[in-house]
Amino acid sequence: MAEIDWKGLWRNEYGSRLTITDDGDGTLRGTFETALGDSAFAGTAVPIQGLHIGPCVQFSFVAAGDILAICSFTGLLRDGNLHTVWHLVSDQAVKPPRPGAPPELLTLPWAHAVLTNSDTFTR
């Protein structure tokens, strides 16, 4: 199996940036910077840690600001595209408590504390 060089700048379809600076010994290190302003991770490049084997990859990171959150991406490299599925768990969110009300920091019930979606990254 050919060795994959994971290092470099990857961007997803929304403009978020994954920068992998180390991919030695089956591990990944670098940073993730979201392009989404309403994310718990907005405004900072958060450190990532992850694993890889062949075309399979996983990385995760945490936010420790006003909103505590953890996110994990798992995916496959196919034809230069890194196709991933992500899971986000967040204790709180800033949103209106009811329609027409101003946004405020709310503790989320379990059913609303987990988000799952997919992204594709390219170099």
mmCIF file with all atom_site columns, N, CA and C in Angstrom, residues 10 76-83 120-123:
data_model
loop_
_atom_site.group_PDB
_atom_site.id
_atom_site.type_symbol
_atom_site.label_atom_id
_atom_site.label_alt_id
_atom_site.label_comp_id
_atom_site.label_asym_id
_atom_site.label_entity_id
_atom_site.label_seq_id
_atom_site.pdbx_PDB_ins_code
_atom_site.Cartn_x
_atom_site.Cartn_y
_atom_site.Cartn_z
_atom_site.occupancy
_atom_site.B_iso_or_equiv
_atom_site.pdbx_formal_charge
_atom_site.auth_seq_id
_atom_site.auth_comp_id
_atom_site.auth_asym_id
_atom_site.auth_atom_id
_atom_site.pdbx_PDB_model_num
ATOM 1  N N  . TRP A 1 10  ? -6.095  21.782 3.592  1.00 0.00 ? 10  TRP A N  1
ATOM 2  C CA . TRP A 1 10  ? -7.301  21.214 3.000  1.00 0.00 ? 10  TRP A CA 1
ATOM 3  C C  . TRP A 1 10  ? -8.446  22.191 3.269  1.00 0.00 ? 10  TRP A C  1
ATOM 4  N N  . LEU A 1 76  ? -12.652 9.012  4.249  1.00 0.00 ? 76  LEU A N  1
ATOM 5  C CA . LEU A 1 76  ? -11.836 8.304  3.264  1.00 0.00 ? 76  LEU A CA 1
ATOM 6  C C  . LEU A 1 76  ? -11.312 9.268  2.209  1.00 0.00 ? 76  LEU A C  1
ATOM 7  N N  . LEU A 1 77  ? -10.074 9.048  1.783  1.00 0.00 ? 77  LEU A N  1
ATOM 8  C CA . LEU A 1 77  ? -9.496  9.800  0.681  1.00 0.00 ? 77  LEU A CA 1
ATOM 9  C C  . LEU A 1 77  ? -9.791  9.053  -0.611 1.00 0.00 ? 77  LEU A C  1
ATOM 10 N N  . ARG A 1 78  ? -10.480 9.719  -1.546 1.00 0.00 ? 78  ARG A N  1
ATOM 11 C CA . ARG A 1 78  ? -10.827 9.142  -2.847 1.00 0.00 ? 78  ARG A CA 1
ATOM 12 C C  . ARG A 1 78  ? -10.563 10.180 -3.927 1.00 0.00 ? 78  ARG A C  1
ATOM 13 N N  . ASP A 1 79  ? -9.672  9.835  -4.879 1.00 0.00 ? 79  ASP A N  1
ATOM 14 C CA . ASP A 1 79  ? -9.397  10.707 -6.029 1.00 0.00 ? 79  ASP A CA 1
ATOM 15 C C  . ASP A 1 79  ? -9.070  12.137 -5.609 1.00 0.00 ? 79  ASP A C  1
ATOM 16 N N  . GLY A 1 80  ? -8.275  12.296 -4.564 1.00 0.00 ? 80  GLY A N  1
ATOM 17 C CA . GLY A 1 80  ? -7.855  13.620 -4.104 1.00 0.00 ? 80  GLY A CA 1
ATOM 18 C C  . GLY A 1 80  ? -8.851  14.341 -3.220 1.00 0.00 ? 80  GLY A C  1
ATOM 19 N N  . ASN A 1 81  ? -10.005 13.744 -2.992 1.00 0.00 ? 81  ASN A N  1
ATOM 20 C CA . ASN A 1 81  ? -11.027 14.343 -2.133 1.00 0.00 ? 81  ASN A CA 1
ATOM 21 C C  . ASN A 1 81  ? -11.108 13.574 -0.821 1.00 0.00 ? 81  ASN A C  1
ATOM 22 N N  . LEU A 1 82  ? -11.130 14.298 0.274  1.00 0.00 ? 82  LEU A N  1
ATOM 23 C CA . LEU A 1 82  ? -11.282 13.699 1.595  1.00 0.00 ? 82  LEU A CA 1
ATOM 24 C C  . LEU A 1 82  ? -12.757 13.815 1.982  1.00 0.00 ? 82  LEU A C  1
ATOM 25 N N  . HIS A 1 83  ? -13.487 12.718 1.841  1.00 0.00 ? 83  HIS A N  1
ATOM 26 C CA . HIS A 1 83  ? -14.916 12.674 2.156  1.00 0.00 ? 83  HIS A CA 1
ATOM 27 C C  . HIS A 1 83  ? -15.067 12.294 3.623  1.00 0.00 ? 83  HIS A C  1
ATOM 28 N N  . THR A 1 120 ? -16.664 17.533 2.391  1.00 0.00 ? 120 THR A N  1
ATOM 29 C CA . THR A 1 120 ? -15.612 17.052 1.513  1.00 0.00 ? 120 THR A CA 1
ATOM 30 C C  . THR A 1 120 ? -14.502 18.100 1.475  1.00 0.00 ? 120 THR A C  1
ATOM 31 N N  . PHE A 1 121 ? -13.275 17.647 1.751  1.00 0.00 ? 121 PHE A N  1
ATOM 32 C CA . PHE A 1 121 ? -12.104 18.516 1.760  1.00 0.00 ? 121 PHE A CA 1
ATOM 33 C C  . PHE A 1 121 ? -11.249 18.237 0.524  1.00 0.00 ? 121 PHE A C  1
ATOM 34 N N  . THR A 1 122 ? -10.665 19.292 -0.052 1.00 0.00 ? 122 THR A N  1
ATOM 35 C CA . THR A 1 122 ? -9.707  19.171 -1.139 1.00 0.00 ? 122 THR A CA 1
ATOM 36 C C  . THR A 1 122 ? -8.502  20.046 -0.817 1.00 0.00 ? 122 THR A C  1
ATOM 37 N N  . ARG A 1 123 ? -7.362  19.712 -1.422 1.00 0.00 ? 123 ARG A N  1
ATOM 38 C CA . ARG A 1 123 ? -6.156  20.529 -1.220 1.00 0.00 ? 123 ARG A CA 1
ATOM 39 C C  . ARG A 1 123 ? -6.126  21.656 -2.218 1.00 0.00 ? 123 ARG A C  1
#
